[in-house]
mmCIF file of C-alpha atoms in Angstrom:
data_model
loop_
_atom_site.group_PDB
_atom_site.id
_atom_site.type_symbol
_atom_site.label_atom_id
_atom_site.label_comp_id
_atom_site.label_asym_id
_atom_site.label_seq_id
_atom_site.Cartn_x
_atom_site.Cartn_y
_atom_site.Cartn_z
ATOM 1 C CA MET A 1 -1.837 -36.994 12.038
ATOM 2 C CA GLY A 2 -2.026 -33.864 9.892
ATOM 3 C CA LEU A 3 -3.073 -31.707 12.870
ATOM 4 C CA ILE A 4 -0.185 -33.048 14.959
ATOM 5 C CA ASN A 5 2.288 -32.190 12.188
ATOM 6 C CA ILE A 6 0.847 -28.678 12.029
ATOM 7 C CA LEU A 7 1.186 -28.318 15.804
ATOM 8 C CA LEU A 8 4.750 -29.664 15.723
ATOM 9 C CA ARG A 9 5.751 -27.223 12.957
ATOM 10 C CA SER A 10 3.745 -24.258 14.193
ATOM 11 C CA GLN A 11 5.412 -21.111 15.416
ATOM 12 C CA CYS A 12 4.611 -21.940 19.026
ATOM 13 C CA GLY A 13 5.903 -25.517 18.550
ATOM 14 C CA THR A 14 3.782 -26.560 21.499
ATOM 15 C CA LEU A 15 4.789 -30.249 21.460
ATOM 16 C CA ARG A 16 8.399 -30.071 20.364
ATOM 17 C CA GLN A 17 9.261 -27.202 22.708
ATOM 18 C CA GLY A 18 7.164 -28.530 25.572
ATOM 19 C CA HIS A 19 5.352 -25.201 25.736
ATOM 20 C CA VAL A 20 1.633 -24.588 26.093
ATOM 21 C CA PRO A 21 0.492 -21.057 25.209
ATOM 22 C CA LYS A 22 -0.969 -19.098 28.135
ATOM 23 C CA ILE A 23 -4.359 -18.697 26.454
ATOM 24 C CA TRP A 24 -4.646 -22.501 26.216
ATOM 25 C CA LYS A 25 -4.251 -22.708 30.003
ATOM 26 C CA GLN A 26 -7.069 -20.325 30.836
ATOM 27 C CA ALA A 27 -10.554 -21.578 31.603
ATOM 28 C CA ASN A 28 -13.917 -19.980 32.117
ATOM 29 C CA VAL A 29 -15.653 -22.087 34.752
ATOM 30 C CA ILE A 30 -19.420 -22.242 34.496
ATOM 31 C CA PRO A 31 -21.243 -23.703 37.497
ATOM 32 C CA VAL A 32 -24.000 -26.047 36.328
ATOM 33 C CA PRO A 33 -26.542 -27.203 38.920
ATOM 34 C CA ILE A 34 -27.017 -30.892 39.645
ATOM 35 C CA TYR A 35 -30.726 -31.631 39.786
ATOM 36 C CA PRO A 36 -32.469 -31.536 42.115
ATOM 37 C CA PRO A 37 -30.137 -29.057 43.867
ATOM 38 C CA LYS A 38 -30.141 -29.191 47.673
ATOM 39 C CA LEU A 39 -27.086 -27.163 48.715
ATOM 40 C CA VAL A 40 -25.270 -24.578 46.597
ATOM 41 C CA GLU A 41 -21.915 -25.739 48.060
ATOM 42 C CA ASN A 42 -22.441 -29.355 46.973
ATOM 43 C CA ASP A 43 -24.816 -29.284 44.048
ATOM 44 C CA LEU A 44 -22.978 -27.209 41.454
ATOM 45 C CA ARG A 45 -20.761 -28.969 38.947
ATOM 46 C CA PRO A 46 -17.948 -26.795 37.571
ATOM 47 C CA ILE A 47 -17.611 -27.036 33.794
ATOM 48 C CA SER A 48 -14.361 -25.582 32.436
ATOM 49 C CA LEU A 49 -14.416 -24.057 28.990
ATOM 50 C CA THR A 50 -10.938 -23.961 27.442
ATOM 51 C CA ALA A 51 -9.469 -23.320 23.994
ATOM 52 C CA THR A 52 -10.566 -25.801 21.334
ATOM 53 C CA LEU A 53 -7.019 -26.386 20.024
ATOM 54 C CA SER A 54 -5.912 -27.197 23.550
ATOM 55 C CA LYS A 55 -8.711 -29.753 23.917
ATOM 56 C CA ILE A 56 -7.732 -31.409 20.625
ATOM 57 C CA LEU A 57 -4.073 -31.613 21.610
ATOM 58 C CA GLU A 58 -5.020 -32.884 25.074
ATOM 59 C CA SER A 59 -6.836 -35.807 23.462
ATOM 60 C CA PHE A 60 -3.714 -36.764 21.482
ATOM 61 C CA VAL A 61 -1.445 -36.420 24.521
ATOM 62 C CA GLY A 62 -3.928 -38.390 26.627
ATOM 63 C CA GLY A 63 -3.831 -41.171 24.039
ATOM 64 C CA TRP A 64 -0.022 -41.233 24.099
ATOM 65 C CA ILE A 65 -0.015 -41.403 27.899
ATOM 66 C CA LEU A 66 -2.564 -44.239 27.848
ATOM 67 C CA GLU A 67 -0.446 -46.105 25.272
ATOM 68 C CA ALA A 68 2.534 -45.865 27.632
ATOM 69 C CA VAL A 69 0.772 -46.791 30.867
ATOM 70 C CA GLY A 70 -2.288 -48.769 29.727
ATOM 71 C CA HIS A 71 -0.662 -52.170 30.198
ATOM 72 C CA GLN A 72 0.246 -51.162 33.785
ATOM 73 C CA LEU A 73 -3.337 -50.417 34.822
ATOM 74 C CA ASP A 74 -5.265 -52.870 36.953
ATOM 75 C CA THR A 75 -7.898 -54.774 34.975
ATOM 76 C CA ASN A 76 -10.396 -53.624 37.605
ATOM 77 C CA GLN A 77 -9.706 -49.951 36.848
ATOM 78 C CA TYR A 78 -12.969 -48.437 35.660
ATOM 79 C CA GLY A 79 -12.760 -44.729 36.440
ATOM 80 C CA ALA A 80 -11.414 -42.184 33.936
ATOM 81 C CA LEU A 81 -11.129 -44.692 31.077
ATOM 82 C CA LYS A 82 -13.054 -44.642 27.815
ATOM 83 C CA GLN A 83 -15.631 -47.398 27.440
ATOM 84 C CA ARG A 84 -15.355 -48.276 31.152
ATOM 85 C CA SER A 85 -17.888 -46.922 33.594
ATOM 86 C CA THR A 86 -19.373 -47.418 37.022
ATOM 87 C CA SER A 87 -21.957 -49.670 35.333
ATOM 88 C CA HIS A 88 -19.143 -51.941 34.130
ATOM 89 C CA ALA A 89 -17.664 -51.963 37.634
ATOM 90 C CA LEU A 90 -21.039 -52.876 39.124
ATOM 91 C CA VAL A 91 -21.591 -55.734 36.677
ATOM 92 C CA SER A 92 -18.075 -57.039 37.374
ATOM 93 C CA VAL A 93 -18.442 -56.957 41.150
ATOM 94 C CA LEU A 94 -21.920 -58.529 41.053
ATOM 95 C CA HIS A 95 -20.604 -61.317 38.833
ATOM 96 C CA HIS A 96 -17.670 -61.880 41.211
ATOM 97 C CA TRP A 97 -19.960 -61.957 44.252
ATOM 98 C CA SER A 98 -22.508 -64.274 42.608
ATOM 99 C CA THR A 99 -19.768 -66.685 41.546
ATOM 100 C CA ALA A 100 -18.272 -66.686 45.046
ATOM 101 C CA LEU A 101 -21.644 -67.273 46.732
ATOM 102 C CA ASP A 102 -22.550 -70.035 44.235
ATOM 103 C CA ASN A 103 -19.274 -71.752 45.177
ATOM 104 C CA GLY A 104 -20.025 -71.433 48.910
ATOM 105 C CA ASP A 105 -17.350 -68.795 49.440
ATOM 106 C CA SER A 106 -17.780 -65.670 51.511
ATOM 107 C CA VAL A 107 -17.844 -62.150 50.136
ATOM 108 C CA ARG A 108 -16.199 -59.132 51.715
ATOM 109 C CA ALA A 109 -16.259 -55.656 50.263
ATOM 110 C CA LEU A 110 -14.656 -52.320 50.998
ATOM 111 C CA PHE A 111 -15.773 -49.248 49.095
ATOM 112 C CA VAL A 112 -13.737 -46.067 49.127
ATOM 113 C CA ASP A 113 -14.999 -42.849 47.599
ATOM 114 C CA TYR A 114 -12.177 -40.427 46.969
ATOM 115 C CA SER A 115 -14.289 -37.310 47.016
ATOM 116 C CA LYS A 116 -13.169 -34.928 44.280
ATOM 117 C CA ALA A 117 -10.016 -37.019 43.772
ATOM 118 C CA PHE A 118 -9.000 -35.274 40.549
ATOM 119 C CA ASN A 119 -9.160 -31.929 42.355
ATOM 120 C CA ARG A 120 -6.522 -33.164 44.801
ATOM 121 C CA VAL A 121 -3.843 -34.351 42.356
ATOM 122 C CA ASP A 122 -0.449 -32.916 43.314
ATOM 123 C CA HIS A 123 1.223 -31.729 40.094
ATOM 124 C CA SER A 124 4.822 -32.292 41.217
ATOM 125 C CA THR A 125 4.097 -35.862 42.383
ATOM 126 C CA LEU A 126 2.346 -36.670 39.107
ATOM 127 C CA LEU A 127 5.127 -35.206 36.957
ATOM 128 C CA ASN A 128 7.883 -36.932 38.963
ATOM 129 C CA LYS A 129 6.210 -40.342 38.541
ATOM 130 C CA MET A 130 5.437 -40.013 34.820
ATOM 131 C CA PRO A 131 8.932 -40.855 33.477
ATOM 132 C CA THR A 132 9.010 -44.082 35.528
ATOM 133 C CA THR A 133 5.853 -45.289 33.748
ATOM 134 C CA GLY A 134 7.292 -45.118 30.236
ATOM 135 C CA VAL A 135 5.818 -41.762 29.198
ATOM 136 C CA THR A 136 8.302 -39.989 26.895
ATOM 137 C CA LYS A 137 10.256 -36.920 28.020
ATOM 138 C CA LEU A 138 8.579 -34.917 25.251
ATOM 139 C CA VAL A 139 5.116 -35.657 26.654
ATOM 140 C CA VAL A 140 6.215 -35.106 30.290
ATOM 141 C CA GLY A 141 7.705 -31.721 29.323
ATOM 142 C CA TRP A 142 4.511 -30.698 27.565
ATOM 143 C CA LEU A 143 2.434 -31.907 30.517
ATOM 144 C CA TYR A 144 4.596 -29.861 32.884
ATOM 145 C CA SER A 145 3.854 -26.722 30.867
ATOM 146 C CA PHE A 146 0.179 -27.711 30.557
ATOM 147 C CA LEU A 147 -0.271 -28.026 34.335
ATOM 148 C CA ASN A 148 1.790 -25.023 35.448
ATOM 149 C CA ASP A 149 0.505 -21.461 35.568
ATOM 150 C CA ARG A 150 -3.079 -22.463 34.783
ATOM 151 C CA GLN A 151 -5.710 -19.840 35.450
ATOM 152 C CA GLN A 152 -9.436 -19.914 35.804
ATOM 153 C CA ARG A 153 -12.282 -17.539 36.434
ATOM 154 C CA VAL A 154 -15.965 -18.063 37.096
ATOM 155 C CA LYS A 155 -18.502 -16.942 34.538
ATOM 156 C CA LEU A 156 -22.138 -16.372 35.506
ATOM 157 C CA SER A 157 -24.202 -15.034 32.620
ATOM 158 C CA SER A 158 -22.177 -12.029 31.455
ATOM 159 C CA SER A 159 -20.338 -11.508 34.773
ATOM 160 C CA LEU A 160 -16.741 -12.660 35.173
ATOM 161 C CA SER A 161 -14.665 -13.064 38.322
ATOM 162 C CA ASP A 162 -10.971 -12.167 38.469
ATOM 163 C CA TRP A 163 -8.464 -14.723 37.190
ATOM 164 C CA THR A 164 -7.066 -17.051 39.858
ATOM 165 C CA LEU A 165 -3.998 -19.300 39.636
ATOM 166 C CA ILE A 166 -4.585 -23.048 39.974
ATOM 167 C CA THR A 167 -1.828 -24.822 41.908
ATOM 168 C CA GLY A 168 -3.205 -28.356 42.090
ATOM 169 C CA GLY A 169 -5.819 -30.694 40.729
ATOM 170 C CA MET A 170 -6.540 -31.661 37.167
ATOM 171 C CA PRO A 171 -8.377 -29.304 34.811
ATOM 172 C CA GLN A 172 -12.051 -30.264 34.579
ATOM 173 C CA GLY A 173 -12.678 -32.337 31.473
ATOM 174 C CA SER A 174 -8.982 -33.027 30.803
#
């Protein structure tokens, strides 16, 4: 809680004023190959390196958002949650199927893969829905600043691309 108090009282007042400093919204993106790579277009994972203070504050804000919306999440939600993984989802579905088959019931399944789903998040839709979920105005205001005017550039060894403005999607690792 000491760090949060420092951030609340700091000159930038990032939480209280709902303002995220520009430097906290800039990321160097490093493409890391997925092994074994087959196609450059598909087999590079972008890793975004952002300011450490921003990452720390993001974890607090993420916790506050989860506190507000956690009880609204489906119990079968496995993606993007701590201590819940695709392995947990697989165990759950296999248990459900085995139980159904043991009881003589039928099993039907539909799998949907939202390819790069976090890259397709519309910021305005997300921010408009947040207040209806119980997230405080303070957090929504900060999130608005956090998502707007984000910039990124690609870094390969010592070479850097020009900065580009990000208008949608969620920052990698956030």
